[in-house]
Amino acid sequence: MPGTYDLKSVCSGVKPDQTGASGSVTLTPPNFTASITSQGATTTYNGTYTLTAPDGITVDLTSPFLTQLVGTYRLRNDSLAVSGTVAGQRLSLVGTRVP
């Protein structure tokens, strides 16, 4: 699971995928970094993550604010999907592993 993934889909709140959004997710145990650019603004989520069986992920975020991303992950072939809740808002990221 460690590695860098180029984002193919970003969805926050109850909105559909953000058109034109781009970025990456990098997992270097225990560090988690997600950099998302949407409508010309970049938001970077930094923190440490832990996994729980069978598919749980908790990220203790240190920026852009102190909170947790609590949700699930799915790793299939070279694709990673992470979805959960950050500060009461749904966040879903889907990326493909960078070679």
Short mmCIF file of C-alpha atoms in Angstrom, two decimals:
data_model
loop_
_atom_site.label_atom_id
_atom_site.label_comp_id
_atom_site.label_asym_id
_atom_site.label_seq_id
_atom_site.Cartn_x
_atom_site.Cartn_y
_atom_site.Cartn_z
CA MET A 1 0.00 0.00 0.00
CA PRO A 2 2.83 2.52 0.57
CA GLY A 3 3.52 4.69 -2.46
CA THR A 4 2.26 7.68 -4.39
CA TYR A 5 -1.09 7.68 -6.19
CA ASP A 6 -2.23 10.24 -8.79
CA LEU A 7 -5.80 11.27 -8.08
CA LYS A 8 -8.36 10.31 -10.71
CA SER A 9 -11.45 11.26 -8.70
CA VAL A 10 -12.12 13.68 -5.85
CA CYS A 11 -15.49 14.11 -4.18
CA SER A 12 -16.23 16.17 -1.08
CA GLY A 13 -19.48 16.67 0.76
CA VAL A 14 -22.50 15.44 -1.16
CA LYS A 15 -21.32 17.03 -4.38
CA PRO A 16 -20.44 14.96 -7.46
CA ASP A 17 -16.79 14.52 -8.46
CA GLN A 18 -15.01 17.85 -8.68
CA THR A 19 -14.44 18.48 -12.40
CA GLY A 20 -10.81 19.27 -13.15
CA ALA A 21 -9.59 18.38 -9.66
CA SER A 22 -6.10 16.90 -9.52
CA GLY A 23 -3.49 15.93 -7.00
CA SER A 24 -1.90 12.99 -5.29
CA VAL A 25 -1.96 10.82 -2.20
CA THR A 26 1.36 9.68 -0.75
CA LEU A 27 1.60 6.98 1.91
CA THR A 28 4.96 6.54 3.60
CA PRO A 29 4.19 4.67 6.84
CA PRO A 30 3.07 6.13 9.08
CA ASN A 31 2.73 9.39 7.11
CA PHE A 32 -0.25 10.37 4.94
CA THR A 33 -0.22 13.34 2.54
CA ALA A 34 -3.02 14.24 0.14
CA SER A 35 -2.58 17.30 -2.05
CA ILE A 36 -5.75 18.32 -3.89
CA THR A 37 -6.02 21.17 -6.41
CA SER A 38 -9.52 22.26 -7.32
CA GLN A 39 -10.65 25.50 -8.98
CA GLY A 40 -7.11 26.91 -8.72
CA ALA A 41 -6.73 26.35 -4.97
CA THR A 42 -4.59 23.62 -3.41
CA THR A 43 -5.40 21.99 -0.08
CA THR A 44 -2.86 19.66 1.53
CA TYR A 45 -3.92 17.14 4.15
CA ASN A 46 -1.00 15.92 6.30
CA GLY A 47 -0.98 13.46 9.16
CA THR A 48 -0.25 9.93 10.27
CA TYR A 49 -2.40 6.93 9.46
CA THR A 50 -3.27 3.58 10.96
CA LEU A 51 -5.10 0.67 9.35
CA THR A 52 -7.56 -1.68 11.03
CA ALA A 53 -8.86 -4.99 9.71
CA PRO A 54 -10.46 -5.56 7.37
CA ASP A 55 -10.50 -2.17 5.58
CA GLY A 56 -10.48 0.67 8.11
CA ILE A 57 -8.23 3.72 7.95
CA THR A 58 -7.82 6.54 10.46
CA VAL A 59 -5.68 9.57 9.63
CA ASP A 60 -4.76 11.89 12.49
CA LEU A 61 -4.51 15.13 10.53
CA THR A 62 -2.15 17.91 11.57
CA SER A 63 -3.07 20.19 8.66
CA PRO A 64 -5.04 21.92 7.30
CA PHE A 65 -6.57 21.52 10.79
CA LEU A 66 -6.34 19.16 13.73
CA THR A 67 -8.96 16.48 13.21
CA GLN A 68 -9.32 12.92 12.00
CA LEU A 69 -10.24 11.35 8.69
CA VAL A 70 -12.06 8.17 9.64
CA GLY A 71 -13.17 5.81 6.91
CA THR A 72 -12.32 2.88 4.70
CA TYR A 73 -9.78 2.07 2.02
CA ARG A 74 -9.69 -0.34 -0.90
CA LEU A 75 -6.55 -1.37 -2.73
CA ARG A 76 -7.05 -3.21 -6.01
CA ASN A 77 -4.21 -3.78 -8.48
CA ASP A 78 -2.64 -0.31 -8.71
CA SER A 79 -5.69 1.68 -7.57
CA LEU A 80 -6.33 3.08 -4.10
CA ALA A 81 -9.70 4.38 -2.92
CA VAL A 82 -10.05 6.16 0.42
CA SER A 83 -13.35 7.49 1.65
CA GLY A 84 -14.34 8.88 5.00
CA THR A 85 -15.36 11.90 6.99
CA VAL A 86 -13.21 14.95 7.74
CA ALA A 87 -14.63 17.59 10.09
CA GLY A 88 -18.17 16.38 9.37
CA GLN A 89 -17.76 16.40 5.57
CA ARG A 90 -17.51 13.32 3.36
CA LEU A 91 -14.28 13.01 1.37
CA SER A 92 -13.60 10.39 -1.29
CA LEU A 93 -10.30 10.01 -3.15
CA VAL A 94 -9.45 7.52 -5.90
CA GLY A 95 -5.94 7.32 -7.29
CA THR A 96 -3.66 5.18 -9.44
CA ARG A 97 -0.19 4.19 -8.25
CA VAL A 98 2.67 6.16 -9.78
CA PRO A 99 5.30 3.74 -11.18
#
